[in-house]
Short mmCIF file of C-alpha atoms in Angstrom, two decimals:
data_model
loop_
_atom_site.label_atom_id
_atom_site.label_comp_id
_atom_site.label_asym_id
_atom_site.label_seq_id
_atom_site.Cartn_x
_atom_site.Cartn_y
_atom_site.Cartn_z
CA UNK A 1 37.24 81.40 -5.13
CA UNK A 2 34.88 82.47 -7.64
CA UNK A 3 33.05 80.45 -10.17
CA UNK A 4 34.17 79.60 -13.63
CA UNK A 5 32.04 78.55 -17.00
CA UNK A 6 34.35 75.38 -17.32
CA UNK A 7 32.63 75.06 -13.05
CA UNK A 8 29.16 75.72 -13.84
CA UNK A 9 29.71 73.51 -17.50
CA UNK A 10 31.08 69.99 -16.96
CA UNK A 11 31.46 67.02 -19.20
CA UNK A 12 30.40 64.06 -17.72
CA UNK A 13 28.43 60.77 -17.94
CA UNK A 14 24.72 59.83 -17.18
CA UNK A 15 22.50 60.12 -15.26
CA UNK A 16 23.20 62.14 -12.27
CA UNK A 17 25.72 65.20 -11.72
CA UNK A 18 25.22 64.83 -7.96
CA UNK A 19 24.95 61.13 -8.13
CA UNK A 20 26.88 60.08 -11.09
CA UNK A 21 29.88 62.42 -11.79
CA UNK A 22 29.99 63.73 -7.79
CA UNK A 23 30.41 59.98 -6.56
CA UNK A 24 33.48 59.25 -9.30
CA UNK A 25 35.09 62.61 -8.66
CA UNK A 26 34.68 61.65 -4.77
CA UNK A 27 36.07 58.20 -5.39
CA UNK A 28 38.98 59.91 -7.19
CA UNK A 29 39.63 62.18 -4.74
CA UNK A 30 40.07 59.50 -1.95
CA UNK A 31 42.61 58.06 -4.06
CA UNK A 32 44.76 60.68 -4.66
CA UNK A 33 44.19 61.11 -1.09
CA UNK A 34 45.61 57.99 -0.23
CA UNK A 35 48.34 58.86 -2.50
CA UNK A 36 49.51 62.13 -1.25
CA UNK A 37 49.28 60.41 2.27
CA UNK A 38 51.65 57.68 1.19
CA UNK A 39 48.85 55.17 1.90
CA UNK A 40 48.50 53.66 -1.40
CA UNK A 41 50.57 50.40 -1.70
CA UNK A 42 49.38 49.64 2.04
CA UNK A 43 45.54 49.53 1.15
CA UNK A 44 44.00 45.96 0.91
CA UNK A 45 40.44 47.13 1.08
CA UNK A 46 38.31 50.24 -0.13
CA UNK A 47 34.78 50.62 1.38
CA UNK A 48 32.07 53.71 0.62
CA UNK A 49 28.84 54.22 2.32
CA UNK A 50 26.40 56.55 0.69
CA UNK A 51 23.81 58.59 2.74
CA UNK A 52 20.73 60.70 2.79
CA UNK A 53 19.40 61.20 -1.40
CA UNK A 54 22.76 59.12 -1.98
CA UNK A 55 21.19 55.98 -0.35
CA UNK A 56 17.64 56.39 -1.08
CA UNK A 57 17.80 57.40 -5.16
CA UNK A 58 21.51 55.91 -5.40
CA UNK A 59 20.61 52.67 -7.52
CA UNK A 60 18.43 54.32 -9.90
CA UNK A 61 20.85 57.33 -10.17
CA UNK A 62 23.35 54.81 -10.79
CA UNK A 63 25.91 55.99 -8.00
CA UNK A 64 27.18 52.62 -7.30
CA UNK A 65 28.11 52.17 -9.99
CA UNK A 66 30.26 55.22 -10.48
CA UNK A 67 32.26 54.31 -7.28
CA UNK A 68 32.99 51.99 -9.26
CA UNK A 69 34.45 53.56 -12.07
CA UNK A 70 35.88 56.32 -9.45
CA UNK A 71 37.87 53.67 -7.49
CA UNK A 72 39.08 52.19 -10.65
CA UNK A 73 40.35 55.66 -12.08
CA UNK A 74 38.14 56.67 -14.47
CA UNK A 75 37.11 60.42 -14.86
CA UNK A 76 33.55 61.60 -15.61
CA UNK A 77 35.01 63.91 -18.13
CA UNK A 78 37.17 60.89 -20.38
CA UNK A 79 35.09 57.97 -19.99
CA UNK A 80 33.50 56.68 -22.73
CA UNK A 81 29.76 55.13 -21.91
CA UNK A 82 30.30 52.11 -23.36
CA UNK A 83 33.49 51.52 -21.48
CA UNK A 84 31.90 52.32 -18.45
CA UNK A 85 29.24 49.90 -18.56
CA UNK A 86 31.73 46.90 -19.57
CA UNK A 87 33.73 47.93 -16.40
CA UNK A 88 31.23 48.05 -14.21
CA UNK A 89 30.44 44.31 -15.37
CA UNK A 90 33.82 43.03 -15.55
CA UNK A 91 34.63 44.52 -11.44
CA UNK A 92 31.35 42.42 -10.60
CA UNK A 93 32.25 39.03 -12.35
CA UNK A 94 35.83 39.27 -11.29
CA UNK A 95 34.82 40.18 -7.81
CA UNK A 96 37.72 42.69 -7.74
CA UNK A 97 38.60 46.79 -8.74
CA UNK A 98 42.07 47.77 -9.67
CA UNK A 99 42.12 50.87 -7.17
CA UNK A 100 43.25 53.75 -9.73
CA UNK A 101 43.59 51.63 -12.61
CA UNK A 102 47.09 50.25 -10.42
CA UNK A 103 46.50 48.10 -8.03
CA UNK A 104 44.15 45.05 -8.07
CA UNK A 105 41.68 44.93 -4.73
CA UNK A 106 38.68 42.68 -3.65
CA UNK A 107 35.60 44.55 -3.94
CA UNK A 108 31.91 43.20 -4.07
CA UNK A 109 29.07 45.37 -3.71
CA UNK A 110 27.88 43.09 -0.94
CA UNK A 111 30.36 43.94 1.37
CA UNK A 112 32.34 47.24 0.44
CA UNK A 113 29.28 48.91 -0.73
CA UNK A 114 26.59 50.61 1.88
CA UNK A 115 23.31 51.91 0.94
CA UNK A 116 22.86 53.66 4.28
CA UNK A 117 19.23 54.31 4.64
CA UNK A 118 19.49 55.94 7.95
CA UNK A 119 19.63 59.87 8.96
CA UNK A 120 21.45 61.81 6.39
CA UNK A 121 25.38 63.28 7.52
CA UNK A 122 25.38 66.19 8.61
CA UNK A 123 26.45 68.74 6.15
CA UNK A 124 24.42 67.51 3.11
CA UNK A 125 21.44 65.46 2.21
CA UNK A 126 23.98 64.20 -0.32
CA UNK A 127 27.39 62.31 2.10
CA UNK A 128 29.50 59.90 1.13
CA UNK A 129 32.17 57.73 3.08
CA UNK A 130 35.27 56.28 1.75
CA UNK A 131 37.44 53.90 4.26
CA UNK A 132 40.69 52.67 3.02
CA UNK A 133 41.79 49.40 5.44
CA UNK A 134 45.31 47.63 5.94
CA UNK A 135 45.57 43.71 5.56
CA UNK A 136 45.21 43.58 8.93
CA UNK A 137 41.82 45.62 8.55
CA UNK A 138 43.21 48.91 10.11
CA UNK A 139 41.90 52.11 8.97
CA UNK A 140 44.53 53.82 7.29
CA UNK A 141 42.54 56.39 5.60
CA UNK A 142 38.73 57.43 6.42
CA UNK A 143 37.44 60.99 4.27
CA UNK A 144 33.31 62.21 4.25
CA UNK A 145 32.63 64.04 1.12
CA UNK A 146 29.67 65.63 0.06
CA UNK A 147 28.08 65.74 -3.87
CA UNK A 148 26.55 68.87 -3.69
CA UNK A 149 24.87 69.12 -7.05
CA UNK A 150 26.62 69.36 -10.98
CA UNK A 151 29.36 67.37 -10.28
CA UNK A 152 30.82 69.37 -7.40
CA UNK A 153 32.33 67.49 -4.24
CA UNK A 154 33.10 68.99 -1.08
CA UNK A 155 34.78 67.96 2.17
CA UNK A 156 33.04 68.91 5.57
CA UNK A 157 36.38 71.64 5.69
CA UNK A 158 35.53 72.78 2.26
CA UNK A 159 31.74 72.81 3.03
CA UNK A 160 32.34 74.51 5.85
CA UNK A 161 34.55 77.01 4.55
CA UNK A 162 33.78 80.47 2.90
CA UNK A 163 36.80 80.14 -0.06
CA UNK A 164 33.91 78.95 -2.70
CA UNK A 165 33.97 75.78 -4.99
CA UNK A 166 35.13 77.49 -8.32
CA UNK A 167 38.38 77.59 -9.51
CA UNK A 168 39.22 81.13 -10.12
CA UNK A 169 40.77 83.01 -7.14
CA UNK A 170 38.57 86.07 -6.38
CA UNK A 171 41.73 88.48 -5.94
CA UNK A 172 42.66 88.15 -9.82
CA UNK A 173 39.40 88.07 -11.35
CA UNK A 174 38.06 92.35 -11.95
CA UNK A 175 34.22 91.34 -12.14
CA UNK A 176 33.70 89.71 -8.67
CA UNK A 177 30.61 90.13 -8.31
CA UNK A 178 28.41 87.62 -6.05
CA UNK A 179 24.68 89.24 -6.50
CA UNK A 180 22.79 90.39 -9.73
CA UNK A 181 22.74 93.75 -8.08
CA UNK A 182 26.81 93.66 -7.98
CA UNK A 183 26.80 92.31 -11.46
CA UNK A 184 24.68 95.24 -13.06
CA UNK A 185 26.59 97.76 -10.93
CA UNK A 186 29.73 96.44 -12.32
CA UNK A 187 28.28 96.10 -15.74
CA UNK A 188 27.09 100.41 -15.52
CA UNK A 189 30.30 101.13 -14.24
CA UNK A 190 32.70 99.24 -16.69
CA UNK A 191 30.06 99.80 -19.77
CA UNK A 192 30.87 96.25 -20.27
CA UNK A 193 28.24 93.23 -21.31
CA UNK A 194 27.41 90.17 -18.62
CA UNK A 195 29.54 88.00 -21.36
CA UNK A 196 32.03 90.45 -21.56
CA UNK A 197 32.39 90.69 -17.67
CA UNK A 198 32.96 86.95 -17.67
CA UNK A 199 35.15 86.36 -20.51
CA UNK A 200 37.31 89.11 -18.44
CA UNK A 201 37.37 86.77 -15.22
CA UNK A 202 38.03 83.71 -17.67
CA UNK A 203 41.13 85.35 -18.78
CA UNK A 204 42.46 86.81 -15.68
CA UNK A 205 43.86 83.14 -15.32
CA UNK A 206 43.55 81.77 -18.72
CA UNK A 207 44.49 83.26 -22.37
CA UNK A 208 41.40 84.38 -24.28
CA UNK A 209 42.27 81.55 -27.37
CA UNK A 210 42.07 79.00 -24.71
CA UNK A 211 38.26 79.78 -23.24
CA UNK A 212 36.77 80.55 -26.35
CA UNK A 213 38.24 76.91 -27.68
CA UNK A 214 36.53 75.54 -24.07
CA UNK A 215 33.06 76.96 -25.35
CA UNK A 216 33.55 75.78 -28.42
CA UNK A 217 33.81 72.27 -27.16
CA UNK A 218 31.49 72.23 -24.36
CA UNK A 219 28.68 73.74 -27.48
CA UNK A 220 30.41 70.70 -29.27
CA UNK A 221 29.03 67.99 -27.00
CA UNK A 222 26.09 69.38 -26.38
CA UNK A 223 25.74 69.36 -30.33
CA UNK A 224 26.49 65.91 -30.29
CA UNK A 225 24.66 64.89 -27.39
CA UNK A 226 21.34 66.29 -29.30
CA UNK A 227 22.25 64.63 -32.31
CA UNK A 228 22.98 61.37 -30.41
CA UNK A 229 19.60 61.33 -28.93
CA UNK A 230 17.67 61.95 -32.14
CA UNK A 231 19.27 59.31 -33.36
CA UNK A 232 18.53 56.24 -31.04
CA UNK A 233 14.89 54.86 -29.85
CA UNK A 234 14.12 51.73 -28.02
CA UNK A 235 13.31 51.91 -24.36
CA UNK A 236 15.59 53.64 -21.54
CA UNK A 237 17.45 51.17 -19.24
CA UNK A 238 16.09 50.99 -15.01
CA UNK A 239 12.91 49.25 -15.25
CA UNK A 240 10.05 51.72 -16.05
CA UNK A 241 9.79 50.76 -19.92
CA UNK A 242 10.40 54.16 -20.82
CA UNK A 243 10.20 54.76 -24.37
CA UNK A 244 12.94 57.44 -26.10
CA UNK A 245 10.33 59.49 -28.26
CA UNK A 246 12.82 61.64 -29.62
CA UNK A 247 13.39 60.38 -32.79
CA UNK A 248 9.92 59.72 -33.78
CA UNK A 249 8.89 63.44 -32.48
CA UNK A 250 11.59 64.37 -35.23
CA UNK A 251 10.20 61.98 -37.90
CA UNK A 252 7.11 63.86 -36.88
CA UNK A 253 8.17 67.16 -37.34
CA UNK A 254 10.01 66.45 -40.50
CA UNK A 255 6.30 65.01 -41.86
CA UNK A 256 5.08 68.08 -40.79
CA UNK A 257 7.66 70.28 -42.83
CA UNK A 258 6.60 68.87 -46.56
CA UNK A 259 3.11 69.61 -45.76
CA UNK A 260 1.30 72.91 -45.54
CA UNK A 261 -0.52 71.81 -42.01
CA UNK A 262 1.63 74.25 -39.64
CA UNK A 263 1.53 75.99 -36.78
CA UNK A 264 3.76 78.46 -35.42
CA UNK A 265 3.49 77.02 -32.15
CA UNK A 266 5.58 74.31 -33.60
CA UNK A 267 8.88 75.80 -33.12
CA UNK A 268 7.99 75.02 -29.57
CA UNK A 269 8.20 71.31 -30.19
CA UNK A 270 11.44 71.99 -31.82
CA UNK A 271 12.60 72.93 -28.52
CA UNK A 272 11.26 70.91 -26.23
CA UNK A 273 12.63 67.90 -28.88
CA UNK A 274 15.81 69.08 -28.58
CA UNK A 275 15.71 68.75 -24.87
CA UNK A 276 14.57 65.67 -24.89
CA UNK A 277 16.75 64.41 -27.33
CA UNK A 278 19.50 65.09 -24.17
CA UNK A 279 17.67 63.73 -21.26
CA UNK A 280 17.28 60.26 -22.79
CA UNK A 281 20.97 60.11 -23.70
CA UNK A 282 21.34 61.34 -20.19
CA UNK A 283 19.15 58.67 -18.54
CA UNK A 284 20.76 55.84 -20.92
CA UNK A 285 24.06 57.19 -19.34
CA UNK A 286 25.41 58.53 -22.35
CA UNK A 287 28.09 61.32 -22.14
CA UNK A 288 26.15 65.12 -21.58
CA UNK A 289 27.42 68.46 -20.05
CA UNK A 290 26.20 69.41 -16.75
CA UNK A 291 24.12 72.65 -17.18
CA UNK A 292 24.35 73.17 -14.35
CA UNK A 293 23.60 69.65 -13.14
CA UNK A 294 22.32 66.38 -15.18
CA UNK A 295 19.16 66.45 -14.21
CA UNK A 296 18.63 70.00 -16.08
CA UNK A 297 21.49 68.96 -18.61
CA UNK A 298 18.78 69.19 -21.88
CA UNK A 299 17.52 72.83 -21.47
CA UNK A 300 20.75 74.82 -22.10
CA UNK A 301 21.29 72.80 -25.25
CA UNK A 302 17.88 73.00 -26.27
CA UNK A 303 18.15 76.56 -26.07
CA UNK A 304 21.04 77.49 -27.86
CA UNK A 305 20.03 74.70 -30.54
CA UNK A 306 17.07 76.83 -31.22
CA UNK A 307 19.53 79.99 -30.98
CA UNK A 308 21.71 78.44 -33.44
CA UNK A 309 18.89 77.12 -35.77
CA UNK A 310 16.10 79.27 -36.11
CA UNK A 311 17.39 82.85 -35.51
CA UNK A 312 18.74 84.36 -38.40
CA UNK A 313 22.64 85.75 -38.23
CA UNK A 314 23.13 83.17 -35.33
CA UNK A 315 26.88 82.91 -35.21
CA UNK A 316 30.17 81.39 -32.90
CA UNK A 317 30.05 84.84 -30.92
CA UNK A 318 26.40 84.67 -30.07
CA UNK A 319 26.96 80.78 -28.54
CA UNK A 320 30.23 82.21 -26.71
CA UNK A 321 27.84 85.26 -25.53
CA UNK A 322 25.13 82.55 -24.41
CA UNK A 323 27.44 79.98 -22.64
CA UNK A 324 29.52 83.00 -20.89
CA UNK A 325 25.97 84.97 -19.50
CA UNK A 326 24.36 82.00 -18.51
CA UNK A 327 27.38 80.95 -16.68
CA UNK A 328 27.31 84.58 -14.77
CA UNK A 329 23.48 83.79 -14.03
CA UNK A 330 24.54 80.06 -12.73
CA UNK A 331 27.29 81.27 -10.68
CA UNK A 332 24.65 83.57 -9.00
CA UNK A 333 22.24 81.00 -7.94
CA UNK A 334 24.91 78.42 -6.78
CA UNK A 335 26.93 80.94 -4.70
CA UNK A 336 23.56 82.26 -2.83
CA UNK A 337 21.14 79.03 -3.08
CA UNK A 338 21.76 75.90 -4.70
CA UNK A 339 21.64 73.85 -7.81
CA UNK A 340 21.29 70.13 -6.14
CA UNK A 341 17.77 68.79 -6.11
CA UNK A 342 18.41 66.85 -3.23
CA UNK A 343 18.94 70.21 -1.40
CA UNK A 344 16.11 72.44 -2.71
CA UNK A 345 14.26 70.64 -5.23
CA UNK A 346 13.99 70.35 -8.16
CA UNK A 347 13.61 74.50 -8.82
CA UNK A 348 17.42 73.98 -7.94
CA UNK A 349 17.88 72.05 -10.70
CA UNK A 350 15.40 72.84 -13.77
CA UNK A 351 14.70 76.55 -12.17
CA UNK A 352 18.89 77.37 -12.35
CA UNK A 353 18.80 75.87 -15.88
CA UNK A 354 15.72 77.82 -17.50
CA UNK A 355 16.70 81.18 -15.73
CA UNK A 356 20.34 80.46 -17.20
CA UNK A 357 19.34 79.74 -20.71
CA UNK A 358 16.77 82.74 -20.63
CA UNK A 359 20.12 84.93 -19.50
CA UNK A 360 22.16 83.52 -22.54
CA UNK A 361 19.75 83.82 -25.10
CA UNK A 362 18.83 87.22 -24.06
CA UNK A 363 22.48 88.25 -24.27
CA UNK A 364 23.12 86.56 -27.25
CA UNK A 365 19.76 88.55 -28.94
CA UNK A 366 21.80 91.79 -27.93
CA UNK A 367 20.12 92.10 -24.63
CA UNK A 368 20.82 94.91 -22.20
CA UNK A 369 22.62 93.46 -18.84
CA UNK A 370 19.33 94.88 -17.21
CA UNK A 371 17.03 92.62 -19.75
CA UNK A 372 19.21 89.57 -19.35
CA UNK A 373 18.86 89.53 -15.63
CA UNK A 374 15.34 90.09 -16.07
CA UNK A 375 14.86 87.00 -18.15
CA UNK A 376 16.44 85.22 -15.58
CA UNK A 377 14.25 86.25 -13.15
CA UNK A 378 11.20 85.49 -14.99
CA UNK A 379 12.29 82.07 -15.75
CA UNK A 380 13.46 81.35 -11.95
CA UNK A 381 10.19 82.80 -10.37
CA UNK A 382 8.32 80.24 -12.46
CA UNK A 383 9.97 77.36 -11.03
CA UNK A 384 9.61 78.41 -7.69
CA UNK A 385 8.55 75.42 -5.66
CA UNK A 386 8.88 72.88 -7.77
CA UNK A 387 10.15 69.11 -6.17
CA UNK A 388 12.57 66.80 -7.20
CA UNK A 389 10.20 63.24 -7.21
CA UNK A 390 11.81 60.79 -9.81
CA UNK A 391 9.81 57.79 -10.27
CA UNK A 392 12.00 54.32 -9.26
CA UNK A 393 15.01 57.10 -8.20
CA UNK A 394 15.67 57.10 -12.07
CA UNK A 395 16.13 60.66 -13.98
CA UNK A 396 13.52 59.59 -16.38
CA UNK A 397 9.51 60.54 -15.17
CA UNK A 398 9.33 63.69 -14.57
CA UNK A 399 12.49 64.87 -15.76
CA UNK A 400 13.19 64.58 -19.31
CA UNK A 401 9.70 66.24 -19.80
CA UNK A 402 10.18 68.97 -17.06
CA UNK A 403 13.48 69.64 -19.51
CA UNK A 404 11.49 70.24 -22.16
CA UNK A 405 8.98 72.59 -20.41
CA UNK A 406 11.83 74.50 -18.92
CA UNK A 407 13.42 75.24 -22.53
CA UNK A 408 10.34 76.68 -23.54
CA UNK A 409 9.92 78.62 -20.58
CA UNK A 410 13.50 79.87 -20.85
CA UNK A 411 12.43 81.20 -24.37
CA UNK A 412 9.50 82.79 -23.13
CA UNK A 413 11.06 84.64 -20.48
CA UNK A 414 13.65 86.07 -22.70
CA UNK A 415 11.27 87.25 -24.75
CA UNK A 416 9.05 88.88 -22.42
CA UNK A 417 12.17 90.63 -20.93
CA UNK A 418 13.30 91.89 -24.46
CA UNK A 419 9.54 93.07 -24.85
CA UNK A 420 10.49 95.86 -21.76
CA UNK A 421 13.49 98.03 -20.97
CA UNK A 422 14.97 95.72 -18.12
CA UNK A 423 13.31 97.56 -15.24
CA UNK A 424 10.57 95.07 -13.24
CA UNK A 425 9.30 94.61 -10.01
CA UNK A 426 11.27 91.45 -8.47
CA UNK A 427 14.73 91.47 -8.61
CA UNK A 428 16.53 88.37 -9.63
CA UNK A 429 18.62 88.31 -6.19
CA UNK A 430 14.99 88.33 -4.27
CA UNK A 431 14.33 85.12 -6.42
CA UNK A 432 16.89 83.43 -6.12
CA UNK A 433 16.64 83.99 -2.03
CA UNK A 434 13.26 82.90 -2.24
CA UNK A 435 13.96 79.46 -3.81
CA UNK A 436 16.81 78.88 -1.33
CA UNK A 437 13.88 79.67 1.85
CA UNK A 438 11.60 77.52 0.01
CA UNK A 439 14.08 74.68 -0.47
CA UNK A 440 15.25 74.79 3.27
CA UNK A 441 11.32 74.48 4.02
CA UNK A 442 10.43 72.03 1.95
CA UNK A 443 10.04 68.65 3.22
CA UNK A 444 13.03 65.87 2.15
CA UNK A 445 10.40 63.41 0.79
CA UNK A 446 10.27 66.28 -1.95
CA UNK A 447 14.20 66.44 -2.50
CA UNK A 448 15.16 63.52 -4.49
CA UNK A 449 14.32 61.00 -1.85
CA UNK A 450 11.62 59.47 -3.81
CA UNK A 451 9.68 59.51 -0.85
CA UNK A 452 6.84 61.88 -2.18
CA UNK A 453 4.99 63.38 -5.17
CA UNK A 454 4.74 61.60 -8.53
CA UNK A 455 7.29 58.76 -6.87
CA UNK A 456 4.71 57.23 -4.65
CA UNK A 457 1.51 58.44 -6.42
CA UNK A 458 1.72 57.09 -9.93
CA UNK A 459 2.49 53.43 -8.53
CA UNK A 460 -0.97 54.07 -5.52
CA UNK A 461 -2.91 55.05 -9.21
#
């Protein structure tokens, strides 16, 4: 299978793609499991037992409670926050989950929920296990899954498997292409643009009216999202005391517009603002689009805010170009490293998302194909070795700021590439193999475990 936009770009809920949406979609899964097995009116009892990053970061990531939601039938993609939150409370006071939204169940946290703090499963540092039992406690159902970063779920079949996770078959789409080498081959041969390569694959199974109107409402949420965040202050829920600054940066900025003391270094706190603006919504579990994962969710938006805002003759086709190139770069890094922190860091995370938006931006600037995979290799090379070490497990300290700084570097990079003809010196497949070595090297206390870095140092300071 080969990797779609509507894949890589997923509407969800805070504050974790691997942790948040992958543990509903997994929960979801098991029930239409138990469904397709004729299990369903049989099961008295539900357990899940999360493991490896899922155990350790799980509370502050808030995966419990999105098997929650998951075994009560709600979808990442249609629940509203607000609704989720009252659920959540109303399956704890009650003591009980109506499995799919059908069938009332006991379920306490206690007893049908397992932090499992021992060696990760096998096939992922992020496992889950769902049990489904009789009345006479009989297993009548047992599945492993595996979140394996922005909101995509895997069996151990699946993982093990060489079909792909996206959901276009690669016999129908005419730009296969699984390397940036393959992609600018392709692109010289057809005389076709990255965006145009991918819009072809999107409507080898899909008419044309119907992607476009998908970009236009993923660009719609992340509008939103932004707007959302710029919007609210207060402190961000989990225990930290973290502050949202967004709004007062932009009370800030707009101070700074009615006066003559500017700098053109600004525009770079309009960016990083922007991001911001979507992390906190994102860590107060408000409803984002995984770019390609939570985590990273406020530096695609940030960019193509900026895109939108402050370059002149900005226009519907130049987001479409953006979202469709940086979904080419995405599919890239995911099919030949990773996006899940918890696998190689946080470079898998805010590394994918800053080389992605650098790729869009470029191509929506009128790039060359060679340019825009040169901006993406700029960006990715600078996040090379960077760890995943949330403070408390929570996607607050580092992250929202490491959004903001990977915005601006996305910018950057797409600059410096348009500055040249496209030809440089490391090619964008040699980084992206380098920050899947480095990830398999690094140690897990550096991989969302909150065993290392900023999560133990800050609280010895």
């Amino acid at each position: 299978m080969f990797l779609s936009v509507f894949d890589l770009f997923k509407i969800g809920i805070g504050p974790s793609s691997s942790h948040t949406v992958g543990p509903m979609v997994a929960a979801g899964r098991f029930i239409d499991m138990l469904d397709a097995n004729g299990h369903f009116d049989n099961v008295a009892s539900v357990t899940c037992s999360l493991h490896g990053s899922l155990a350790w970061t799980g509370k502050g990531h808030a995966s419990d409670r999105a098997v929650l939601l998951g075994l009560a039938g709600k979808r990442p993609d249609a629940i509203d926050p607000d609704e989720a939150f009252n659920l959540v409370h109303q399956i704890d006071a009650e003591l009980h989950v109506s499995l799919g939204g059908r069938k009332a169940i006991p379920f306490n946290r206690e007893d049908h929920l397992i932090f499992d703090f021992g060696p990760p499963l096998a096939g992922h540092a992020n496992g889950m296990i769902f049990k489904a039992m009789d009345a006479a406690g009989a297993v009548l159902q047992e599945q492993v899954y595996y979140s394996i970063g922005g909101g995509f779920v895997a069996t151990p079949d699946e993982l093990a498997g060489k079909d792909g996770a996206g959901s276009l078959p690669v016999s129908e789409v005419p730009f296969p292409f699984k390397t940036a080498q393959e992609m600018l081959e392709m692109g010289a041969k057809s005389g076709l643009s990255i965006a145009e390569m991918k819009l072809a694959n999107e409507c080898a199974v899909r008419d044309a009216k119907e992607v476009l109107a998908g970009l236009d409402r993923l660009w719609s949420v992340m509008r939103t999202c932004i707007d959302r965040g710029l919007k609210n202050d207060g402190l961000l829920p989990g225990g930290l005391n973290v502050k949202r600054r967004a709004k007062s940066i932009l009370s800030e900025l707009d101070r700074e517009r009615q006066t003559n003391r500017r700098y053109d270094h600004t525009i770079m706190d309009w960016i990083s603002l922007f991001a911001i603006a979507v992390n906190e919504e994102n860590a107060a579990g408000g409803t984002v689009v995984t770019a390609p994962t939570n985590g990273a969710a406020g530096i695609i938006p940030a960019t193509l805010r900026y895109y939108e805002s402050f370059i002149p003759d900005a226009n519907k086709d130049g987001i479409h170009t953006f979202l469709l190139a940086a979904a080419a770069i995405g599919g890239i890094i995911k099919h030949n490293a990773s996006i899940s922190g918890a696998e190689v860091g946080c470079q898998g995370e805010v590394g994918s998302a800053s080389a992605m938006a650098a790729a869009g931006l470029a191509a929506a600037l009128g790039a060359t194909n060679m340019q825009v995979e040169n901006a993406a290799e700029i960006a990715l090379e600078h996040h090379l070795g960077m760890t995943c070490d949330p403070i408390g497990g929570l996607v607050q300290i580092p992250c929202i700021e490491r959004n903001a700084m990977g915005a601006v570097k996305a910018v950057n990079a797409c600059s410096l590439a348009m500055k040249g003809d496209g030809t440089h010196f490391v090619p964008l497949d040699a980084a992206v193999k380098t920050m899947k070595k480095t990830g398999d090297d690094m140690r897990s206390e550096y991989k969302e475990t909150s065993q290392g870095g900023l999560a133990v140092n800050v609280v010895e300071c």
